[in-house]
mmCIF file of C-alpha atoms and ligand atoms in Angstrom:
data_model
loop_
_atom_site.group_PDB
_atom_site.id
_atom_site.type_symbol
_atom_site.label_atom_id
_atom_site.label_comp_id
_atom_site.label_asym_id
_atom_site.label_seq_id
_atom_site.Cartn_x
_atom_site.Cartn_y
_atom_site.Cartn_z
ATOM 1 C CA MET A 149 0.555 2.598 15.720
ATOM 2 C CA GLY A 150 1.224 2.199 12.000
ATOM 3 C CA THR A 151 4.604 1.273 10.571
ATOM 4 C CA LEU A 152 4.562 4.406 8.408
ATOM 5 C CA ASP A 153 3.285 6.883 11.014
ATOM 6 C CA GLY A 154 4.534 10.402 10.371
ATOM 7 C CA LYS A 155 5.753 9.664 6.858
ATOM 8 C CA VAL A 156 4.640 11.327 3.639
ATOM 9 C CA ALA A 157 4.569 9.025 0.614
ATOM 10 C CA LEU A 158 4.369 10.127 -3.001
ATOM 11 C CA ILE A 159 2.856 7.212 -4.907
ATOM 12 C CA THR A 160 2.578 7.333 -8.692
ATOM 13 C CA GLY A 161 -0.169 5.625 -10.646
ATOM 14 C CA THR A 162 -2.774 5.784 -7.869
ATOM 15 C CA ALA A 163 -5.778 5.797 -10.225
ATOM 16 C CA GLY A 164 -5.978 2.023 -10.305
ATOM 17 C CA GLY A 165 -4.313 -1.345 -10.064
ATOM 18 C CA MET A 166 -1.524 -1.711 -7.545
ATOM 19 C CA GLY A 167 -1.201 2.055 -7.068
ATOM 20 C CA ARG A 168 -4.707 2.314 -5.633
ATOM 21 C CA VAL A 169 -4.030 -0.587 -3.271
ATOM 22 C CA ALA A 170 -0.702 1.008 -2.323
ATOM 23 C CA ALA A 171 -2.444 4.256 -1.376
ATOM 24 C CA GLN A 172 -4.864 2.291 0.805
ATOM 25 C CA ILE A 173 -2.233 0.115 2.505
ATOM 26 C CA PHE A 174 0.302 2.925 3.058
ATOM 27 C CA ALA A 175 -2.487 5.086 4.534
ATOM 28 C CA ARG A 176 -3.589 2.191 6.748
ATOM 29 C CA GLU A 177 -0.010 2.141 8.081
ATOM 30 C CA GLY A 178 -0.215 5.837 8.941
ATOM 31 C CA ALA A 179 1.438 7.526 5.961
ATOM 32 C CA ARG A 180 -0.056 10.651 4.420
ATOM 33 C CA ILE A 181 -0.395 10.021 0.694
ATOM 34 C CA VAL A 182 0.233 12.191 -2.314
ATOM 35 C CA GLY A 183 -1.075 10.225 -5.275
ATOM 36 C CA ALA A 184 -0.280 11.256 -8.844
ATOM 37 C CA ASP A 185 -1.802 9.935 -12.044
ATOM 38 C CA ILE A 186 -2.729 10.955 -15.566
ATOM 39 C CA GLN A 187 -6.343 9.918 -14.899
ATOM 40 C CA VAL A 188 -8.334 12.448 -12.919
ATOM 41 C CA ALA A 189 -11.627 10.802 -11.948
ATOM 42 C CA ALA A 190 -10.199 7.414 -10.998
ATOM 43 C CA ASN A 191 -7.454 9.109 -8.975
ATOM 44 C CA GLU A 192 -10.065 11.074 -7.027
ATOM 45 C CA GLU A 193 -11.936 7.825 -6.461
ATOM 46 C CA THR A 194 -8.799 6.434 -4.811
ATOM 47 C CA ALA A 195 -8.503 9.523 -2.610
ATOM 48 C CA GLY A 196 -12.139 9.024 -1.583
ATOM 49 C CA LEU A 197 -11.481 5.386 -0.666
ATOM 50 C CA VAL A 198 -8.464 6.376 1.425
ATOM 51 C CA ARG A 199 -10.351 9.144 3.238
ATOM 52 C CA ARG A 200 -13.398 7.013 3.935
ATOM 53 C CA ALA A 201 -11.088 4.488 5.612
ATOM 54 C CA GLY A 202 -9.751 7.272 7.866
ATOM 55 C CA GLY A 203 -6.570 8.077 5.910
ATOM 56 C CA GLU A 204 -5.211 11.230 4.312
ATOM 57 C CA MET A 205 -4.559 11.573 0.578
ATOM 58 C CA THR A 206 -3.981 14.481 -1.756
ATOM 59 C CA GLY A 207 -4.545 13.579 -5.392
ATOM 60 C CA ILE A 208 -2.586 15.371 -8.087
ATOM 61 C CA ALA A 209 -3.981 14.764 -11.589
ATOM 62 C CA PRO A 210 -3.733 14.919 -14.459
ATOM 63 C CA VAL A 211 0.022 14.712 -14.653
ATOM 64 C CA ASP A 212 1.894 13.028 -17.504
ATOM 65 C CA LEU A 213 4.848 11.490 -15.721
ATOM 66 C CA THR A 214 6.817 11.079 -18.948
ATOM 67 C CA ASP A 215 6.954 14.891 -19.236
ATOM 68 C CA ALA A 216 9.984 16.270 -17.376
ATOM 69 C CA ASP A 217 8.478 19.722 -16.775
ATOM 70 C CA ALA A 218 5.272 18.198 -15.444
ATOM 71 C CA VAL A 219 7.240 15.981 -13.059
ATOM 72 C CA ARG A 220 9.315 18.958 -11.901
ATOM 73 C CA ARG A 221 6.076 20.774 -10.997
ATOM 74 C CA LEU A 222 4.626 17.626 -9.412
ATOM 75 C CA ALA A 223 7.638 17.258 -7.109
ATOM 76 C CA GLU A 224 7.155 20.801 -5.783
ATOM 77 C CA GLU A 225 3.411 20.374 -5.346
ATOM 78 C CA ALA A 226 3.814 16.982 -3.689
ATOM 79 C CA ALA A 227 6.389 18.266 -1.213
ATOM 80 C CA ALA A 228 4.174 21.250 -0.402
ATOM 81 C CA ALA A 229 1.092 19.113 0.289
ATOM 82 C CA TYR A 230 2.215 17.919 3.730
ATOM 83 C CA GLY A 231 5.490 19.818 4.218
ATOM 84 C CA GLY A 232 8.015 17.319 2.794
ATOM 85 C CA LEU A 233 8.507 13.852 1.331
ATOM 86 C CA ASP A 234 9.834 10.639 2.908
ATOM 87 C CA VAL A 235 8.860 7.853 0.503
ATOM 88 C CA ILE A 236 8.766 7.842 -3.286
ATOM 89 C CA TYR A 237 6.884 4.844 -4.620
ATOM 90 C CA ASN A 238 7.545 4.661 -8.364
ATOM 91 C CA ASN A 239 4.605 2.478 -9.311
ATOM 92 C CA ALA A 240 3.190 4.093 -12.465
ATOM 93 C CA ALA A 241 4.175 2.612 -15.797
ATOM 94 C CA MET A 242 2.916 2.175 -19.327
ATOM 95 C CA GLN A 243 4.199 -0.484 -21.699
ATOM 96 C CA ARG A 244 3.599 -1.927 -25.149
ATOM 97 C CA PHE A 245 4.160 -5.488 -26.273
ATOM 98 C CA GLY A 246 4.942 -7.114 -29.604
ATOM 99 C CA PRO A 247 7.196 -9.615 -31.322
ATOM 100 C CA MET A 248 10.580 -9.134 -32.951
ATOM 101 C CA PRO A 249 11.286 -7.844 -35.540
ATOM 102 C CA ASP A 250 7.938 -6.096 -36.055
ATOM 103 C CA PHE A 251 7.929 -4.250 -32.726
ATOM 104 C CA SER A 252 8.050 -0.634 -33.916
ATOM 105 C CA VAL A 253 10.637 1.951 -32.978
ATOM 106 C CA GLU A 254 7.767 4.118 -31.732
ATOM 107 C CA ASP A 255 6.521 1.345 -29.433
ATOM 108 C CA TRP A 256 10.085 0.843 -28.178
ATOM 109 C CA HIS A 257 10.481 4.536 -27.273
ATOM 110 C CA ALA A 258 6.993 4.720 -25.729
ATOM 111 C CA THR A 259 7.754 1.736 -23.494
ATOM 112 C CA VAL A 260 11.145 3.014 -22.420
ATOM 113 C CA ALA A 261 9.518 6.372 -21.621
ATOM 114 C CA GLY A 262 6.638 4.727 -19.771
ATOM 115 C CA GLU A 263 8.764 2.318 -17.743
ATOM 116 C CA LEU A 264 12.233 3.845 -17.374
ATOM 117 C CA ASP A 265 11.845 7.603 -17.844
ATOM 118 C CA ILE A 266 9.016 7.803 -15.293
ATOM 119 C CA PRO A 267 10.921 6.436 -12.277
ATOM 120 C CA PHE A 268 14.044 8.362 -13.316
ATOM 121 C CA LEU A 269 12.197 11.682 -13.626
ATOM 122 C CA VAL A 270 10.235 11.245 -10.398
ATOM 123 C CA SER A 271 13.392 10.222 -8.507
ATOM 124 C CA LYS A 272 15.396 13.087 -9.998
ATOM 125 C CA PHE A 273 12.944 15.841 -9.129
ATOM 126 C CA THR A 274 11.985 14.555 -5.672
ATOM 127 C CA TRP A 275 15.604 13.807 -4.675
ATOM 128 C CA PRO A 276 16.365 17.311 -3.283
ATOM 129 C CA HIS A 277 13.266 17.022 -1.081
ATOM 130 C CA LEU A 278 14.487 13.716 0.369
ATOM 131 C CA VAL A 279 17.922 15.224 0.969
ATOM 132 C CA ARG A 280 16.317 18.217 2.704
ATOM 133 C CA ARG A 281 14.447 15.787 4.963
ATOM 134 C CA GLY A 282 17.699 14.045 5.928
ATOM 135 C CA GLY A 283 16.907 10.929 3.913
ATOM 136 C CA GLY A 284 14.089 8.752 2.643
ATOM 137 C CA VAL A 285 13.237 5.746 0.530
ATOM 138 C CA ILE A 286 12.753 5.295 -3.199
ATOM 139 C CA ILE A 287 10.846 2.146 -4.162
ATOM 140 C CA ASN A 288 10.904 1.279 -7.840
ATOM 141 C CA VAL A 289 8.403 -1.218 -9.195
ATOM 142 C CA ALA A 290 10.248 -3.222 -11.847
ATOM 143 C CA SER A 291 9.066 -6.624 -13.097
ATOM 144 C CA GLU A 292 10.081 -10.254 -13.340
ATOM 145 C CA ALA A 293 10.637 -9.245 -16.970
ATOM 146 C CA GLY A 294 13.718 -7.396 -15.774
ATOM 147 C CA LEU A 295 15.128 -10.735 -14.605
ATOM 148 C CA ILE A 296 13.949 -13.305 -17.142
ATOM 149 C CA ALA A 297 12.650 -13.292 -20.708
ATOM 150 C CA GLY A 298 8.935 -13.684 -21.273
ATOM 151 C CA ALA A 299 7.077 -15.418 -24.069
ATOM 152 C CA THR A 300 3.522 -14.318 -23.318
ATOM 153 C CA PRO A 301 3.213 -11.713 -24.722
ATOM 154 C CA PRO A 302 6.522 -11.006 -26.536
ATOM 155 C CA MET A 303 8.136 -8.165 -24.589
ATOM 156 C CA VAL A 304 11.461 -6.891 -25.885
ATOM 157 C CA ALA A 305 11.085 -3.300 -24.632
ATOM 158 C CA HIS A 306 9.444 -4.379 -21.365
ATOM 159 C CA THR A 307 12.365 -6.680 -20.499
ATOM 160 C CA ALA A 308 14.967 -4.064 -21.390
ATOM 161 C CA ALA A 309 13.256 -1.231 -19.527
ATOM 162 C CA ASN A 310 12.731 -3.255 -16.363
ATOM 163 C CA ALA A 311 16.308 -4.521 -16.325
ATOM 164 C CA GLY A 312 17.092 -0.808 -16.552
ATOM 165 C CA VAL A 313 14.908 -0.042 -13.541
ATOM 166 C CA ILE A 314 16.735 -2.674 -11.465
ATOM 167 C CA GLY A 315 20.125 -1.297 -12.541
ATOM 168 C CA MET A 316 19.059 2.278 -11.875
ATOM 169 C CA THR A 317 17.881 1.276 -8.402
ATOM 170 C CA ARG A 318 21.370 0.044 -7.497
ATOM 171 C CA GLN A 319 22.849 3.334 -8.693
ATOM 172 C CA LEU A 320 20.288 5.417 -6.764
ATOM 173 C CA ALA A 321 21.184 3.401 -3.671
ATOM 174 C CA LEU A 322 24.891 4.142 -4.162
ATOM 175 C CA GLU A 323 24.411 7.854 -4.750
ATOM 176 C CA GLY A 324 21.680 8.154 -2.130
ATOM 177 C CA ALA A 325 23.448 6.468 0.774
ATOM 178 C CA PRO A 326 25.494 9.520 1.816
ATOM 179 C CA HIS A 327 22.199 11.439 2.060
ATOM 180 C CA GLY A 328 20.339 8.760 4.017
ATOM 181 C CA ILE A 329 18.335 7.769 0.945
ATOM 182 C CA ARG A 330 17.633 4.051 0.472
ATOM 183 C CA ALA A 331 16.584 2.727 -2.945
ATOM 184 C CA VAL A 332 14.978 -0.657 -3.500
ATOM 185 C CA ALA A 333 13.218 -2.439 -6.337
ATOM 186 C CA ILE A 334 10.357 -4.913 -6.372
ATOM 187 C CA SER A 335 9.957 -7.248 -9.342
ATOM 188 C CA PRO A 336 6.400 -8.589 -9.455
ATOM 189 C CA GLY A 337 5.322 -11.563 -11.477
ATOM 190 C CA PRO A 338 1.848 -11.546 -13.013
ATOM 191 C CA VAL A 339 -0.582 -9.551 -10.888
ATOM 192 C CA LEU A 340 -4.320 -9.661 -11.367
ATOM 193 C CA THR A 341 -5.601 -6.095 -11.203
ATOM 194 C CA PRO A 342 -9.180 -5.054 -11.981
ATOM 195 C CA ALA A 343 -7.956 -3.894 -15.420
ATOM 196 C CA SER A 344 -6.115 -7.116 -16.309
ATOM 197 C CA ASP A 345 -8.974 -9.204 -14.937
ATOM 198 C CA ARG A 346 -11.391 -7.336 -17.196
ATOM 199 C CA ASP A 347 -9.081 -7.625 -20.227
ATOM 200 C CA LEU A 348 -8.594 -11.365 -19.777
ATOM 201 C CA GLY A 349 -12.301 -12.011 -19.263
ATOM 202 C CA ASP A 350 -13.106 -15.714 -19.500
ATOM 203 C CA ASN A 351 -10.028 -16.506 -21.609
ATOM 204 C CA GLN A 352 -8.659 -19.222 -19.333
ATOM 205 C CA ALA A 353 -6.015 -20.248 -21.883
ATOM 206 C CA ALA A 354 -4.532 -16.757 -21.797
ATOM 207 C CA ARG A 355 -4.606 -16.706 -17.994
ATOM 208 C CA ASP A 356 -2.851 -20.087 -17.856
ATOM 209 C CA ALA A 357 -0.197 -18.966 -20.361
ATOM 210 C CA ILE A 358 0.612 -15.895 -18.271
ATOM 211 C CA THR A 359 0.905 -17.799 -14.996
ATOM 212 C CA ALA A 360 2.591 -20.915 -16.454
ATOM 213 C CA LYS A 361 6.094 -19.827 -15.395
ATOM 214 C CA THR A 362 5.073 -19.265 -11.776
ATOM 215 C CA LEU A 363 5.560 -22.188 -9.412
ATOM 216 C CA LEU A 364 2.296 -21.295 -7.669
ATOM 217 C CA LYS A 365 0.322 -21.383 -10.953
ATOM 218 C CA ARG A 366 -1.678 -18.285 -10.195
ATOM 219 C CA PHE A 367 -1.618 -14.498 -10.374
ATOM 220 C CA ALA A 368 -0.597 -12.394 -7.391
ATOM 221 C CA ARG A 369 -3.168 -10.201 -5.691
ATOM 222 C CA PRO A 370 -2.056 -6.527 -5.635
ATOM 223 C CA GLU A 371 -1.709 -6.570 -1.853
ATOM 224 C CA GLU A 372 0.825 -9.415 -2.113
ATOM 225 C CA ILE A 373 3.152 -6.926 -3.815
ATOM 226 C CA VAL A 374 2.204 -3.812 -1.870
ATOM 227 C CA GLU A 375 2.638 -5.307 1.620
ATOM 228 C CA LEU A 376 6.321 -5.800 0.798
ATOM 229 C CA ALA A 377 6.530 -2.217 -0.434
ATOM 230 C CA ALA A 378 5.022 -0.995 2.841
ATOM 231 C CA PHE A 379 7.649 -2.947 4.776
ATOM 232 C CA LEU A 380 10.478 -1.627 2.578
ATOM 233 C CA ALA A 381 9.203 1.931 3.057
ATOM 234 C CA SER A 382 9.258 1.580 6.833
ATOM 235 C CA ASP A 383 12.120 2.046 9.264
ATOM 236 C CA ARG A 384 11.976 -1.702 9.913
ATOM 237 C CA ALA A 385 13.801 -2.066 6.582
ATOM 238 C CA SER A 386 16.521 0.410 7.549
ATOM 239 C CA TYR A 387 19.433 -1.851 6.449
ATOM 240 C CA ILE A 388 17.937 -2.675 3.047
ATOM 241 C CA THR A 389 19.155 -0.714 0.050
ATOM 242 C CA GLY A 390 20.302 -1.446 -3.488
ATOM 243 C CA ALA A 391 18.382 -4.739 -3.577
ATOM 244 C CA ASP A 392 15.686 -6.072 -5.893
ATOM 245 C CA TYR A 393 12.952 -8.322 -4.512
ATOM 246 C CA PRO A 394 11.209 -10.709 -6.901
ATOM 247 C CA VAL A 395 7.608 -11.300 -5.803
ATOM 248 C CA ASP A 396 6.743 -13.597 -8.646
ATOM 249 C CA GLY A 397 5.353 -16.853 -7.318
ATOM 250 C CA GLY A 398 8.708 -18.467 -8.091
ATOM 251 C CA ALA A 399 8.750 -17.546 -11.780
ATOM 252 C CA SER A 400 12.378 -16.428 -11.743
ATOM 253 C CA ALA A 401 13.541 -19.380 -9.624
ATOM 254 C CA TRP A 402 13.852 -21.799 -12.542
HETATM 255 N N1 LIG B 97 0.094 -6.090 -13.365
HETATM 256 C C1 LIG B 97 1.140 -6.880 -13.534
HETATM 257 O O1 LIG B 97 1.000 -8.073 -13.835
HETATM 258 C C2 LIG B 97 2.533 -6.364 -13.318
HETATM 259 C C3 LIG B 97 3.592 -7.269 -13.338
HETATM 260 C C4 LIG B 97 4.878 -6.809 -13.123
HETATM 261 C C5 LIG B 97 5.089 -5.466 -12.903
HETATM 262 N N2 LIG B 97 4.039 -4.594 -12.912
HETATM 263 C C6 LIG B 97 4.323 -3.178 -12.664
HETATM 264 O O2 LIG B 97 3.595 -2.753 -11.524
HETATM 265 C C7 LIG B 97 3.234 -1.376 -11.669
HETATM 266 C C8 LIG B 97 1.739 -1.211 -11.504
HETATM 267 O O3 LIG B 97 1.094 -2.079 -12.390
HETATM 268 P P1 LIG B 97 -0.492 -2.148 -12.564
HETATM 269 O O4 LIG B 97 -0.796 -3.424 -13.245
HETATM 270 O O5 LIG B 97 -1.147 -1.781 -11.294
HETATM 271 O O6 LIG B 97 -0.672 -0.979 -13.640
HETATM 272 P P2 LIG B 97 -1.983 -0.243 -14.145
HETATM 273 O O7 LIG B 97 -1.824 -0.099 -15.617
HETATM 274 O O8 LIG B 97 -3.231 -0.876 -13.606
HETATM 275 O O9 LIG B 97 -1.808 1.174 -13.450
HETATM 276 C C9 LIG B 97 -0.792 2.034 -13.825
HETATM 277 C C10 LIG B 97 -1.216 3.425 -13.441
HETATM 278 O O10 LIG B 97 -0.225 4.330 -13.900
HETATM 279 C C11 LIG B 97 -0.859 5.398 -14.561
HETATM 280 N N3 LIG B 97 0.010 5.909 -15.605
HETATM 281 C C12 LIG B 97 0.481 5.241 -16.682
HETATM 282 N N4 LIG B 97 1.226 6.075 -17.445
HETATM 283 C C13 LIG B 97 1.202 7.287 -16.824
HETATM 284 C C14 LIG B 97 1.776 8.545 -17.130
HETATM 285 N N5 LIG B 97 2.506 8.752 -18.239
HETATM 286 N N6 LIG B 97 1.559 9.579 -16.284
HETATM 287 C C15 LIG B 97 0.802 9.404 -15.172
HETATM 288 N N7 LIG B 97 0.232 8.230 -14.825
HETATM 289 C C16 LIG B 97 0.434 7.190 -15.657
HETATM 290 C C17 LIG B 97 -2.126 4.806 -15.153
HETATM 291 O O11 LIG B 97 -3.101 5.813 -15.412
HETATM 292 C C18 LIG B 97 -2.553 3.824 -14.080
HETATM 293 O O12 LIG B 97 -3.401 4.412 -13.121
HETATM 294 C C19 LIG B 97 3.765 -0.953 -13.025
HETATM 295 O O13 LIG B 97 5.040 -0.379 -12.854
HETATM 296 C C20 LIG B 97 3.880 -2.259 -13.775
HETATM 297 O O14 LIG B 97 4.839 -2.222 -14.814
HETATM 298 C C21 LIG B 97 2.771 -5.014 -13.108
#
């Protein structure tokens, strides 16, 4: 018996990082996965990993989740894959960093599109499918940057967009409640994914700077974020909506 047996979960950003781990953990818990990403080969790799472990996943790629028409089509395709949708896991994001006042207007708009437009568009176009199902759950991955400022690297658009995600989650919870839709946010601290591990290489000073604000003085492993998401997606979390959960090693506690 899995905690997500019988549920269909649309997870965005399943080509790598936390999205890949989410596909694996949600499938382990019995959910059928629809995984969307802009990257084709890596997304298929994830589907292969899920299937080899005995799970079910349909990959939909490439899809640019900042493109409203593409997301509209994705929502239809995702709902058709297994006959409906129960969980929307807004994990995919793209962000740019840079200091004030040089951070360009283009980088600002790209980050807002990559972090705030994506969960809005995916929630908007999948919403009618959740309503049709009699309810569901929207999980938005925000960031500790939505709660506190960050020095490393400078992150003006990242902080603004993620505060937006947390605010939007509260509103989705309010408007979703009459339809049985719960909406929750998770705000991770620094997470070591294969991509960030590769980028940081042996630069221990950079690693220490990124984790300095955590009380635990380390990165999270992707599963330390995703296990909470799996709980929030399940019926065991049936009284939880409108809330944001920091999973940040204590970074926002002081
Ligand atoms: N890694 C961290 O330290 C950290 C910390 C706090 C919050 N987060 C958030 O957690 C989530 C996952 O982070 P991650 O580190 O696993 O990210 P990642 O960059 O490893 O993966 C993101 C995935 O989203 C996909 N994606 C990006 N833009 C897309 C688009 N326009 N259309 C379709 N797919 C697109 C990418 O191809 C990639 O597979 C993100 O929302 C991120 O902001 C990450």
